[in-house]
GROMACS .gro file of C-alpha atoms in nm:
model
  283
    1ASP     CA    1   7.638   2.912   6.085
    2GLN     CA    2   7.717   3.304   5.979
    3ALA     CA    3   7.882   3.340   6.316
    4LEU     CA    4   8.088   3.027   6.261
    5MET     CA    5   8.185   3.180   5.864
    6HIS     CA    6   8.313   3.450   5.976
    7GLY     CA    7   8.610   3.315   6.171
    8LYS     CA    8   8.444   3.292   6.512
    9LYS     CA    9   8.501   2.968   6.744
   10ILE     CA   10   8.150   2.801   6.881
   11ILE     CA   11   8.143   2.463   7.103
   12PHE     CA   12   7.801   2.250   6.956
   13LEU     CA   13   7.711   2.102   7.408
   14HIS     CA   14   7.467   1.901   7.256
   15ASP     CA   15   7.154   1.712   7.401
   16SER     CA   16   6.941   1.417   7.229
   17PHE     CA   17   6.713   1.454   7.490
   18THR     CA   18   6.572   1.605   7.839
   19VAL     CA   19   6.638   1.398   8.130
   20ASP     CA   20   6.428   1.449   8.367
   21ILE     CA   21   6.630   1.305   8.697
   22GLN     CA   22   6.400   1.283   8.998
   23SER     CA   23   6.177   1.042   8.816
   24PHE     CA   24   6.442   0.867   8.570
   25SER     CA   25   6.345   0.966   8.278
   26ALA     CA   26   6.411   1.053   7.940
   27GLN     CA   27   6.256   1.276   7.643
   28PRO     CA   28   6.372   1.339   7.288
   29LEU     CA   29   6.461   1.687   7.300
   30VAL     CA   30   6.460   1.817   6.948
   31THR     CA   31   6.654   2.132   6.876
   32GLY     CA   32   6.732   2.161   6.467
   33LEU     CA   33   7.097   2.119   6.497
   34ALA     CA   34   7.200   1.810   6.382
   35ASP     CA   35   7.119   1.848   6.049
   36LEU     CA   36   7.370   2.145   6.079
   37LEU     CA   37   7.639   1.992   6.247
   38ALA     CA   38   7.651   1.720   5.989
   39SER     CA   39   7.683   1.935   5.740
   40TYR     CA   40   8.027   2.049   5.946
   41GLY     CA   41   8.162   1.674   5.972
   42VAL     CA   42   7.952   1.508   6.277
   43ARG     CA   43   7.598   1.440   6.368
   44PRO     CA   44   7.462   1.381   6.666
   45GLU     CA   45   7.298   1.098   6.738
   46ALA     CA   46   6.938   0.993   6.918
   47ASN     CA   47   7.026   0.814   7.156
   48LEU     CA   48   7.234   0.760   7.429
   49VAL     CA   49   7.507   0.587   7.515
   50ALA     CA   50   7.540   0.314   7.890
   51ASP     CA   51   7.862   0.204   8.041
   52LEU     CA   52   7.960  -0.019   8.349
   53GLN     CA   53   8.228   0.222   8.350
   54ASN     CA   54   8.028   0.417   8.515
   55ARG     CA   55   7.988   0.714   8.837
   56ALA     CA   56   7.828   0.617   9.128
   57ILE     CA   57   7.502   0.798   9.230
   58ARG     CA   58   7.279   0.846   9.572
   59VAL     CA   59   6.967   0.764   9.561
   60GLN     CA   60   6.737   0.749   9.864
   61SER     CA   61   6.407   0.431   9.896
   62THR     CA   62   6.189   0.375  10.209
   63GLN     CA   63   6.187   0.092  10.342
   64GLY     CA   64   5.886   0.124  10.647
   65TYR     CA   65   6.016   0.360  10.927
   66PHE     CA   66   6.392   0.365  10.753
   67THR     CA   67   6.480   0.598  10.431
   68ILE     CA   68   6.849   0.407  10.322
   69VAL     CA   69   7.097   0.548  10.092
   70ASN     CA   70   7.166   0.384   9.802
   71ASN     CA   71   7.546   0.387   9.627
   72ILE     CA   72   7.441   0.293   9.313
   73ASN     CA   73   7.630   0.262   9.010
   74TYR     CA   74   7.486   0.443   8.688
   75PRO     CA   75   7.494   0.366   8.372
   76TYR     CA   76   7.394   0.633   8.261
   77LEU     CA   77   7.644   0.893   8.401
   78PRO     CA   78   7.977   0.698   8.209
   79ILE     CA   79   8.312   0.736   8.267
   80ILE     CA   80   8.546   0.824   7.985
   81THR     CA   81   8.921   0.693   8.032
   82ASP     CA   82   8.885   0.625   7.663
   83PHE     CA   83   9.059   0.957   7.473
   84GLY     CA   84   9.231   1.033   7.162
   85ASN     CA   85   9.538   1.149   7.088
   86SER     CA   86   9.427   1.524   7.084
   87VAL     CA   87   9.591   1.805   7.325
   88ILE     CA   88   9.328   1.886   7.447
   89THR     CA   89   9.251   1.608   7.604
   90SER     CA   90   9.658   1.491   7.649
   91SER     CA   91   9.669   1.580   8.047
   92LEU     CA   92   9.365   1.431   8.162
   93HIS     CA   93   9.321   1.058   8.270
   94ALA     CA   94   8.802   1.048   8.382
   95VAL     CA   95   8.566   1.276   8.236
   96THR     CA   96   8.250   1.170   8.300
   97LEU     CA   97   7.944   1.252   8.050
   98PRO     CA   98   7.592   1.230   8.176
   99PHE     CA   99   7.351   1.142   7.952
  100VAL     CA  100   7.575   1.076   7.634
  101SER     CA  101   7.502   1.007   7.329
  102SER     CA  102   7.663   0.944   7.060
  103LEU     CA  103   7.845   1.167   6.720
  104ARG     CA  104   7.887   0.947   6.343
  105VAL     CA  105   8.191   1.188   6.216
  106GLU     CA  106   8.093   1.291   5.810
  107GLU     CA  107   8.418   1.213   5.612
  108GLN     CA  108   8.515   1.524   5.450
  109ALA     CA  109   8.754   1.679   5.199
  110ASP     CA  110   9.015   1.968   5.375
  111LEU     CA  111   8.861   1.903   5.746
  112GLN     CA  112   9.020   1.793   5.968
  113SER     CA  113   8.910   1.534   6.310
  114GLU     CA  114   9.038   1.443   6.618
  115ILE     CA  115   8.751   1.246   6.840
  116LEU     CA  116   8.812   1.370   7.188
  117LEU     CA  117   8.601   1.081   7.441
  118ARG     CA  118   8.520   0.747   7.344
  119SER     CA  119   8.270   0.562   7.582
  120SER     CA  120   8.501   0.183   7.689
  121LYS     CA  121   8.449  -0.148   7.481
  122ASP     CA  122   8.201  -0.201   7.781
  123SER     CA  123   7.910   0.087   7.674
  124TRP     CA  124   7.656  -0.052   7.436
  125ILE     CA  125   7.321   0.219   7.336
  126THR     CA  126   7.042   0.172   7.470
  127ASP     CA  127   6.645   0.170   7.398
  128ASN     CA  128   6.502   0.175   7.709
  129THR     CA  129   6.478   0.594   7.743
  130SER     CA  130   6.183   0.569   7.912
  131ASN     CA  131   6.314   0.381   8.257
  132LEU     CA  132   6.605   0.458   8.372
  133ASN     CA  133   6.535   0.378   8.692
  134PRO     CA  134   6.906   0.308   8.841
  135PHE     CA  135   6.692   0.027   9.032
  136GLN     CA  136   6.614  -0.136   8.749
  137GLN     CA  137   6.810  -0.516   8.577
  138ILE     CA  138   7.019  -0.301   8.322
  139ALA     CA  139   7.110  -0.513   8.107
  140PRO     CA  140   7.396  -0.433   7.771
  141GLY     CA  141   7.284  -0.420   7.477
  142ASP     CA  142   7.379  -0.485   7.077
  143ASP     CA  143   7.494  -0.273   6.963
  144GLU     CA  144   7.853  -0.271   7.156
  145GLY     CA  145   8.129   0.010   7.228
  146PRO     CA  146   8.345   0.172   7.173
  147PHE     CA  147   8.129   0.510   7.156
  148THR     CA  148   8.245   0.837   6.993
  149LEU     CA  149   8.175   1.074   7.274
  150ALA     CA  150   8.356   1.384   7.193
  151VAL     CA  151   8.461   1.515   6.822
  152ALA     CA  152   8.695   1.859   6.770
  153LEU     CA  153   8.708   1.971   6.355
  154LYS     CA  154   8.938   2.186   6.163
  155GLY     CA  155   9.019   2.302   5.861
  156SER     CA  156   8.746   2.405   5.574
  157PHE     CA  157   8.380   2.465   5.704
  158THR     CA  158   8.131   2.527   5.436
  159SER     CA  159   7.742   2.755   5.513
  160TYR     CA  160   7.427   2.450   5.590
  161TYR     CA  161   7.236   2.746   5.379
  162GLN     CA  162   7.432   2.810   5.090
  163GLY     CA  163   7.219   2.875   4.778
  164GLN     CA  164   6.868   2.887   5.069
  165GLU     CA  165   6.617   3.190   5.046
  166LEU     CA  166   6.587   3.238   5.436
  167GLN     CA  167   6.272   3.357   5.612
  168PRO     CA  168   6.252   3.341   5.923
  169GLU     CA  169   6.058   3.075   6.094
  170THR     CA  170   5.918   3.343   6.331
  171GLU     CA  171   5.803   3.715   6.413
  172ILE     CA  172   6.067   3.709   6.746
  173SER     CA  173   6.342   3.564   6.536
  174THR     CA  174   6.646   3.741   6.500
  175SER     CA  175   6.761   3.915   6.208
  176ILE     CA  176   6.885   3.710   5.920
  177PRO     CA  177   7.164   3.910   5.737
  178ASP     CA  178   7.174   4.007   5.425
  179ALA     CA  179   7.268   3.877   5.132
  180GLY     CA  180   7.550   4.081   5.097
  181ASP     CA  181   7.718   4.000   5.415
  182ARG     CA  182   7.628   3.655   5.423
  183LEU     CA  183   7.941   3.431   5.336
  184ASN     CA  184   7.940   3.053   5.193
  185SER     CA  185   8.262   2.930   5.277
  186ILE     CA  186   8.541   2.942   5.546
  187ALA     CA  187   8.880   2.823   5.457
  188ASP     CA  188   8.984   2.792   5.869
  189ASN     CA  189   8.811   2.745   6.132
  190ARG     CA  190   8.750   2.516   6.469
  191ILE     CA  191   8.441   2.354   6.577
  192VAL     CA  192   8.401   2.107   6.943
  193VAL     CA  193   8.093   1.896   6.950
  194VAL     CA  194   8.034   1.686   7.279
  195GLY     CA  195   7.687   1.500   7.271
  196SER     CA  196   7.655   1.574   7.620
  197SER     CA  197   7.584   1.965   7.821
  198SER     CA  198   7.567   1.833   8.204
  199PHE     CA  199   7.835   1.702   8.220
  200ILE     CA  200   7.891   2.121   8.293
  201GLN     CA  201   7.651   2.167   8.522
  202ASP     CA  202   7.680   2.253   8.859
  203ASP     CA  203   7.604   1.890   8.977
  204MET     CA  204   7.859   1.770   8.813
  205LEU     CA  205   8.141   2.050   8.868
  206THR     CA  206   8.278   1.769   9.222
  207ASP     CA  207   8.461   1.610   8.895
  208GLU     CA  208   8.775   1.919   8.831
  209GLU     CA  209   8.894   1.721   8.548
  210ASN     CA  210   8.486   1.794   8.387
  211ILE     CA  211   8.612   2.103   8.348
  212ASP     CA  212   8.993   2.129   8.286
  213PHE     CA  213   8.777   1.947   8.023
  214PHE     CA  214   8.575   2.216   7.964
  215LEU     CA  215   8.855   2.495   7.922
  216ASN     CA  216   9.148   2.204   7.749
  217CYS     CA  217   8.832   2.322   7.444
  218ILE     CA  218   8.773   2.613   7.497
  219ASP     CA  219   9.188   2.703   7.455
  220TRP     CA  220   9.211   2.512   7.182
  221LEU     CA  221   8.905   2.742   6.981
  222ALA     CA  222   9.132   3.018   7.041
  223GLN     CA  223   9.449   2.849   7.000
  224ASN     CA  224   9.617   2.899   7.348
  225GLU     CA  225   9.732   2.494   7.357
  226GLY     CA  226  10.001   2.690   7.571
  227LEU     CA  227   9.806   2.720   7.848
  228ILE     CA  228   9.614   2.367   7.846
  229SER     CA  229   9.991   2.144   7.898
  230ILE     CA  230  10.025   2.348   8.216
  231ARG     CA  231   9.616   2.376   8.384
  232SER     CA  232   9.594   2.025   8.554
  233LYS     CA  233   9.856   2.006   8.820
  234GLY     CA  234   9.597   1.902   9.118
  235PHE     CA  235   9.500   1.654   9.288
  236VAL     CA  236   9.273   1.398   9.083
  237GLN     CA  237   9.112   1.083   9.079
  238ILE     CA  238   9.337   0.833   8.848
  239PRO     CA  239   9.031   0.505   8.781
  240ILE     CA  240   9.250   0.184   8.772
  241ASP     CA  241   9.295   0.040   8.472
  242GLU     CA  242   9.066  -0.264   8.289
  243ILE     CA  243   9.304  -0.635   8.357
  244SER     CA  244   9.184  -0.951   8.233
  245GLU     CA  245   8.991  -1.197   8.464
  246SER     CA  246   9.282  -1.469   8.452
  247ARG     CA  247   9.490  -1.133   8.569
  248ALA     CA  248   9.282  -1.063   8.829
  249ALA     CA  249   9.248  -1.410   8.979
  250VAL     CA  250   9.674  -1.385   9.030
  251ILE     CA  251   9.672  -1.109   9.234
  252LYS     CA  252   9.366  -1.224   9.376
  253TRP     CA  253   9.453  -1.526   9.485
  254GLY     CA  254   9.816  -1.398   9.541
  255THR     CA  255   9.744  -1.141   9.772
  256ILE     CA  256   9.542  -1.411   9.959
  257PHE     CA  257   9.817  -1.734   9.938
  258GLY     CA  258  10.109  -1.607   9.852
  259MET     CA  259  10.234  -1.333  10.140
  260PRO     CA  260  10.157  -1.579  10.373
  261VAL     CA  261  10.414  -1.844  10.184
  262GLY     CA  262  10.608  -1.543  10.098
  263ILE     CA  263  10.630  -1.483  10.477
  264ILE     CA  264  10.675  -1.834  10.631
  265GLY     CA  265  10.921  -1.911  10.367
  266PHE     CA  266  11.172  -1.615  10.504
  267ALA     CA  267  11.098  -1.774  10.834
  268LEU     CA  268  11.178  -2.102  10.821
  269ILE     CA  269  11.505  -1.989  10.556
  270ARG     CA  270  11.549  -1.782  10.939
  271PHE     CA  271  11.580  -2.009  11.098
  272ARG     CA  272  11.776  -2.252  10.960
  273LEU     CA  273  11.994  -1.991  10.925
  274ARG     CA  274  11.973  -1.963  11.320
  275LYS     CA  275  12.025  -2.340  11.353
  276LYS     CA  276  12.406  -2.354  11.163
  277ALA     CA  277  12.542  -2.061  11.378
  278THR     CA  278  12.415  -2.178  11.681
  279GLU     CA  279  12.548  -2.518  11.571
  280ARG     CA  280  12.866  -2.380  11.522
  281VAL     CA  281  12.946  -2.135  11.818
  282TYR     CA  282  12.844  -2.546  12.015
  283ARG     CA  283  13.194  -2.727  11.832
   0.00000   0.00000   0.00000
């Protein structure tokens, strides 16, 4: 809190659950930061967001004497393609946020908020966090998306501990700043809050845009926005845009029947033209 009051820029990668990927279960993680962040303008919710727009995972299963590797679409690894208008996300196409929680923006005066990442309209809040097994039938819940998953805030911040008498919680707590060194507010500072920390863990760094998103956040906090526009120059996988079922049907049947009909039509026209040319020669 005092680091922020003294002008330090901070990125909060906040997890609401500890996930065991071996047993596919999640336990609530109480960080003590939810109320603190809410006082700064954004509250992490104690939930998990699932999304039909997601990344597949490789899961092994045993059938008799054989071990089979299955590629299964996993709703708890949402692929994010809905970005705000911030410079942070201006060069991005897709970011994967594993086991992410939603964020609720608390509107405050003298504080500007920019939504960076949202889940798709086909996302929902899951209630069953004790069983995240990818082989089960995962049905969408009642709370439908999109949900806010990452937010950038800048402007005036007030200390969460303003007017409080601070005491160490344990004997090994870090020392509390003297009252004379404590600041109760700062007129201009920046923070970023993301509802997941695992998107920059080793097994997620195969998604290069995860790295780009994190580094773009750092550049924005350091007010080096110029670096963001020149970072994403390499090859990236751009997801296919979502289309309606009717348009998908037109494309499907057009591909199946349209091309053969077109080729047959072209052949008939070519045949008629050659026949006319041959008749003129014999006359």
